[in-house]
Coordinates of C-alpha atoms in Angstrom, one line a residue:
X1 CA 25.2 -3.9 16.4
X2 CA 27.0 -0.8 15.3
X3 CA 29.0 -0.2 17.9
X4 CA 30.0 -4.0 17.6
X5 CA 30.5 -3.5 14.2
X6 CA 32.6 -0.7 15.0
X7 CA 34.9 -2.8 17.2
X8 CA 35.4 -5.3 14.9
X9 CA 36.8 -3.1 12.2
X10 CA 38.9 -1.6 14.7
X11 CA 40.4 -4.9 15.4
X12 CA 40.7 -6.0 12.0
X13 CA 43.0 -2.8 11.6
X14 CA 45.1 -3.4 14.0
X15 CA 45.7 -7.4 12.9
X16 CA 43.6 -9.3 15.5
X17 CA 40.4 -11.1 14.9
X18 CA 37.2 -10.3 15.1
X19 CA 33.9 -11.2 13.7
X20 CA 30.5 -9.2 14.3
X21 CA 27.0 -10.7 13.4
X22 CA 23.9 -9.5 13.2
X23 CA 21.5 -12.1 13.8
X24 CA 17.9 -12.5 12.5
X25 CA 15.3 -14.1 14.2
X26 CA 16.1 -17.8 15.6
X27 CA 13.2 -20.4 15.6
X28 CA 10.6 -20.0 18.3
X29 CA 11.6 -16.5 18.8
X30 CA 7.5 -15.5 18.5
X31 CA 5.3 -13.9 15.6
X32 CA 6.2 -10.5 15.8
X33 CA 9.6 -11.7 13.5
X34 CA 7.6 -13.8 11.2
X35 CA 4.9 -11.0 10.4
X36 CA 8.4 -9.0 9.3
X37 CA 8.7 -11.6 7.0
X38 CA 12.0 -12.9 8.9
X39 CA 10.8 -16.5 9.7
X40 CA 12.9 -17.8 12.7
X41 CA 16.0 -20.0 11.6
X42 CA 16.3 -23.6 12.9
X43 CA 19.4 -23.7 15.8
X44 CA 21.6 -25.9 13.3
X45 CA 21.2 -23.9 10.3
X46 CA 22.3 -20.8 12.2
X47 CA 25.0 -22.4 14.2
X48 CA 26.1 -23.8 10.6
X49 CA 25.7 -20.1 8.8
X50 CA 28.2 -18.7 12.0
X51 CA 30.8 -21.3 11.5
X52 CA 30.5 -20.6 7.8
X53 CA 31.3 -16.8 8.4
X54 CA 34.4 -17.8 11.0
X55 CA 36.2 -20.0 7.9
X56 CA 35.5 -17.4 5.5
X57 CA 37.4 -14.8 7.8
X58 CA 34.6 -12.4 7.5
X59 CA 34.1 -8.9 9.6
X60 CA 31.2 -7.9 10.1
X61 CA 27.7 -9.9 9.2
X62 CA 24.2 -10.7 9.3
X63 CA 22.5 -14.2 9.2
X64 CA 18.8 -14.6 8.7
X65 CA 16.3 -15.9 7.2
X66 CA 14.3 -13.8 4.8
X67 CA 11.2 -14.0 2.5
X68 CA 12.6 -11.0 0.2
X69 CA 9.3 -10.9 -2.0
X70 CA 7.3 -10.2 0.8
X71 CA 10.3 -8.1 3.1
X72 CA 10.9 -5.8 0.2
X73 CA 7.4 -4.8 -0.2
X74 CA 7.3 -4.3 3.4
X75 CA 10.5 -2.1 3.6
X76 CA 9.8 -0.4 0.5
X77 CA 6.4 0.5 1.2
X78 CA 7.0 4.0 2.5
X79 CA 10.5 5.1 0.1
X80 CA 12.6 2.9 -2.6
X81 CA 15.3 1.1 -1.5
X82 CA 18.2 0.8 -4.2
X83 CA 19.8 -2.0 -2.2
X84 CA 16.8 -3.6 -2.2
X85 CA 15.6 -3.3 -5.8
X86 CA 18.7 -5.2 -6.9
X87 CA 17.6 -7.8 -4.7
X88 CA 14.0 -8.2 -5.2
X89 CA 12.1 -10.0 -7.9
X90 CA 10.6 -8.0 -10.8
X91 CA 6.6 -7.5 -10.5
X92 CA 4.7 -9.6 -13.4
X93 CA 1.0 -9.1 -12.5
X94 CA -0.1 -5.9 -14.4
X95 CA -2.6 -4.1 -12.7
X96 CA -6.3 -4.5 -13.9
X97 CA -6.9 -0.9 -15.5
X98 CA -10.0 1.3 -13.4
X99 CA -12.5 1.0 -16.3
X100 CA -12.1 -2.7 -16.6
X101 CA -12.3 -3.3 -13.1
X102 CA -15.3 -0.9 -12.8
X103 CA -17.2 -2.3 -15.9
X104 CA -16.6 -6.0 -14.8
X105 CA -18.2 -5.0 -11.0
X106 CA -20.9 -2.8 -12.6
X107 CA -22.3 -6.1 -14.5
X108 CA -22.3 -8.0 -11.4
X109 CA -25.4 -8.3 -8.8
X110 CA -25.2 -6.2 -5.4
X111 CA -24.5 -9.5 -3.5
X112 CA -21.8 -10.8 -6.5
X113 CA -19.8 -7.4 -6.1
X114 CA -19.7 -7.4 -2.6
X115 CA -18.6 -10.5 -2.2
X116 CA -16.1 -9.9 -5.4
X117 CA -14.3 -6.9 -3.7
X118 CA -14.2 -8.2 -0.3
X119 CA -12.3 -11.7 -1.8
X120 CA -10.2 -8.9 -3.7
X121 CA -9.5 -7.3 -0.2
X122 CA -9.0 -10.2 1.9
X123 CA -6.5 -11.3 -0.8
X124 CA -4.6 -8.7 -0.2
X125 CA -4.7 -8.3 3.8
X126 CA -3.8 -12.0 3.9
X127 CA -0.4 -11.8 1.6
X128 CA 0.6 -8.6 3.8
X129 CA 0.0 -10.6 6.8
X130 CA 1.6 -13.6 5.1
X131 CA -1.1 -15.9 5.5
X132 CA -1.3 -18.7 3.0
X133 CA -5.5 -18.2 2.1
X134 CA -7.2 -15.0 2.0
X135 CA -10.4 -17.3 3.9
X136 CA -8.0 -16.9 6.8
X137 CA -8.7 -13.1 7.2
X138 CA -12.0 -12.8 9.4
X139 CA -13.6 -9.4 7.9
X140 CA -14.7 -8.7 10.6
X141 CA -11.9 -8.4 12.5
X142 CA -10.4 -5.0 12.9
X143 CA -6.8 -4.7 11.6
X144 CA -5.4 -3.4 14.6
X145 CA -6.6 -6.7 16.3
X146 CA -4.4 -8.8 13.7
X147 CA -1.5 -7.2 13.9
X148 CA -1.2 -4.0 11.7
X149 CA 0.7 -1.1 12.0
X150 CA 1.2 1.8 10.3
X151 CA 3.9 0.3 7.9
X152 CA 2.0 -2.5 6.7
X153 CA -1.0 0.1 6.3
X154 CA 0.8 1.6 3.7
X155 CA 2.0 -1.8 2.5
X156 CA -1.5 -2.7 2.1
X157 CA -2.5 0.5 0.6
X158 CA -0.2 0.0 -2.0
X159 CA -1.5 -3.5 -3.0
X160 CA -4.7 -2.1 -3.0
X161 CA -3.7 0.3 -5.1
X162 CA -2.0 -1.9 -7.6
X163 CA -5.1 -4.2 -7.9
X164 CA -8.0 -1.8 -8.5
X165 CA -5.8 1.0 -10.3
X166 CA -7.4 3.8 -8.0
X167 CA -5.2 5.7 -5.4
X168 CA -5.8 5.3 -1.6
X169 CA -4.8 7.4 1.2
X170 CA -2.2 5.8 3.6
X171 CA -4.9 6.4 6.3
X172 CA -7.3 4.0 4.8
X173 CA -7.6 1.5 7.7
X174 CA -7.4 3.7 10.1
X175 CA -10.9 4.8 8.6
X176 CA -12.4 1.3 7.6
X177 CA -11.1 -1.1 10.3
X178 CA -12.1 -3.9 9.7
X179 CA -11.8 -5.7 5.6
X180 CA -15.6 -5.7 5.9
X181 CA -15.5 -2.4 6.0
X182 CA -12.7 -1.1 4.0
X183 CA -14.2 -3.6 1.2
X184 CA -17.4 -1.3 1.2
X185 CA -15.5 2.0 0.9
X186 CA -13.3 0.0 -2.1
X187 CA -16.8 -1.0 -3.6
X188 CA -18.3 2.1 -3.7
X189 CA -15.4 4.0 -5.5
X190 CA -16.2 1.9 -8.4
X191 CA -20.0 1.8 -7.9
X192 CA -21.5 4.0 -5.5
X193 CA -24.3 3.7 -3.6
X194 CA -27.9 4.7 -5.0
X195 CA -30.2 7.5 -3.3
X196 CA -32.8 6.4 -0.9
X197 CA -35.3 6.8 -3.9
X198 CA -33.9 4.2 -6.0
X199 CA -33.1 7.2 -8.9
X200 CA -29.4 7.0 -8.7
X201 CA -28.5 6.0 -12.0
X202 CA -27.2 9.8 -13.4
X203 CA -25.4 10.4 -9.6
X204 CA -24.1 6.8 -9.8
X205 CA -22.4 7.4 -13.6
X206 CA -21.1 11.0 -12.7
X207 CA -19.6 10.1 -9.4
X208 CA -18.2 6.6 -11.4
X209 CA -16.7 9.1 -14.0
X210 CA -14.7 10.9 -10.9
X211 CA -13.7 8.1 -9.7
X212 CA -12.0 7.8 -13.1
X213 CA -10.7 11.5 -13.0
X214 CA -9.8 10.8 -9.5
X215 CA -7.3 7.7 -10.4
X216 CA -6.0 9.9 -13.7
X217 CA -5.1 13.3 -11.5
X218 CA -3.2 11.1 -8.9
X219 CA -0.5 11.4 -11.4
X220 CA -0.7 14.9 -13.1
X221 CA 1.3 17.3 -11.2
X222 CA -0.8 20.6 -10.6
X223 CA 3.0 22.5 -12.1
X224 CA 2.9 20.9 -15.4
X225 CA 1.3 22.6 -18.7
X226 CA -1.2 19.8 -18.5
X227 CA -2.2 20.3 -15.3
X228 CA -2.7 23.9 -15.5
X229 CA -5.4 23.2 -18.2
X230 CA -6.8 20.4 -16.8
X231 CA -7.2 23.0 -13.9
X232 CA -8.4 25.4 -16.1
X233 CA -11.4 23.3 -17.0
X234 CA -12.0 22.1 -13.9
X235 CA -12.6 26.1 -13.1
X236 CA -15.1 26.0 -15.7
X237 CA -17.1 23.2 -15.1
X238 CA -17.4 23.8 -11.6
X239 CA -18.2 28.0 -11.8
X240 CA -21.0 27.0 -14.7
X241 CA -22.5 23.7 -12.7
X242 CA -22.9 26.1 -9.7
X243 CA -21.0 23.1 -7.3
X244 CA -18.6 25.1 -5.6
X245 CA -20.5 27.8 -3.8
X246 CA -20.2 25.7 -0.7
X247 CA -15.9 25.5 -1.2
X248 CA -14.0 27.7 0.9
X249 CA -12.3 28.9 -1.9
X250 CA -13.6 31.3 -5.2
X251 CA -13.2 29.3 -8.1
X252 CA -13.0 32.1 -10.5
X253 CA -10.0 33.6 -8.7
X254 CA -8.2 29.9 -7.5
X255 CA -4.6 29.5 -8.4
X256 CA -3.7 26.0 -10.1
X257 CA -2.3 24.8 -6.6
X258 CA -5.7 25.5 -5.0
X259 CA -7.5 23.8 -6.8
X260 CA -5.7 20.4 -6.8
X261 CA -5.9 21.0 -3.1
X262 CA -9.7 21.5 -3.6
X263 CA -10.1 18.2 -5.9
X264 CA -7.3 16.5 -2.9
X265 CA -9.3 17.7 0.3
X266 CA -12.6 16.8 -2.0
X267 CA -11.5 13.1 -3.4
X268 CA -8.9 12.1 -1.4
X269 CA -6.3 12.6 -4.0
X270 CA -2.6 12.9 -2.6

């Protein structure tokens, strides 16, 4: 396309006619377009858009057929896209703050929140996917199986992110395959299992209380005055609870930098 672009401007200096499109996907052209949220165009509404271009005397072109809601998250899931931002509807669903979403699951029964958080994650697999029902998503079906890659990972990362309020890595599937699975690892950040001996409360309220601290570091930059004394006390409550004698690195004499990479390599914070 870029080399036929190319040759059309060339033409259209010189004073002779030229016209270079860039097509999009026509109708019956197979899944792989409609997945990139370019559904295939029916022959007469294409051959109509080309003859529209060829009155209108333009250059160089593309026709297709795009769902920009669902395109833009896709192609913005990795970087922004200032073309694209003028283009794209504004987001209007807030995201549901941590301790909200983390109270609301904690009153539920075992079988409520499971069921809860996989509906939340099957919600979400089925918009990237651009199915019409999340009840269309079998969980257990692994996401390589329907289709994913590693740009709608991130894509679905993101959403995840947006609807619980807690930071993913972009690796996510890759590590819970399958929505059963990743719905399980989304559970638990909000409330972890119990020990074996059914005394789990205290390790189930500290380790919900990091999953708070978790979602609140992801955006504190280790550089900042703030972070340096959130680092600070980090130091301290880890040198007097005794926790980080198993770390690879000496709390007392960590930089800053370190220790974010501690609490990163620790909880998964990026």
């Amino acid at each position: 396309n870029a080399a036929l672009d190319g040759l059309a401007w060339r033409r259209r200096a010189q004073g002779l006619v030229a016209t270079s499109v860039a097509w999009g996907a026509w109708a019956d052209s197979g899944m792989g377009a409609a997945q990139r949220q370019l559904p295939g165009m029916p022959p007469e509404l294409a051959v109509a858009a080309l003859q529209q271009s060829l009155v209108e005397d333009e250059t160089a072109l593309m026709i297709a057929d795009v769902e920009w809601s669902s395109f833009g998250s896709r192609f913005t899931a990795v970087r922004p896209s200032p073309l694209l931002s003028e283009l794209l509807p504004l987001a209007t669903t807030p995201m549901e703050p941590v301790e909200e979403l983390a109270t609301r699951l904690r009153d539920m029964s075992r079988l409520e929140r499971d069921r809860a958080v996989l509906e939340l994650v099957r919600a979400q697999v089925a918009a990237v996917l651009g199915h019409a029902k999340p009840a269309s998503v079998d969980p257990s079906r692994t996401f390589q199986e329907v289709g994913f890659d590693s740009l709608t990972a991130v894509e679905l990362r993101n959403r995840l992110a947006t609807a619980t309020g807690v930071p993913f890595p972009a690796s996510v599937i890759f590590d819970y395959p399958t929505p059963a699975a990743l719905a399980d690892h989304v559970r638990t950040r909000f409330v972890p299992d119990e020990g074996e001996d059914g005394a789990g409360g205290g390790t189930t309220s500290v380790l919900a209380e990091l999953t708070r601290l978790e979602a609140a570091l992801s955006d504190l930059s280790p550089t900042d005055m703030a972070g340096a004394e959130v680092a600070a006390k980090i130091k301290s409550l880890l040198s007097h609870w005794g926790a980080a004698t198993n770390s690879d690195i000496e709390v007392d004499s960590a930089t800053d930098e370190e220790m974010f990479d501690l609490l990163g390599k620790e909880f998964g914070i990026s």
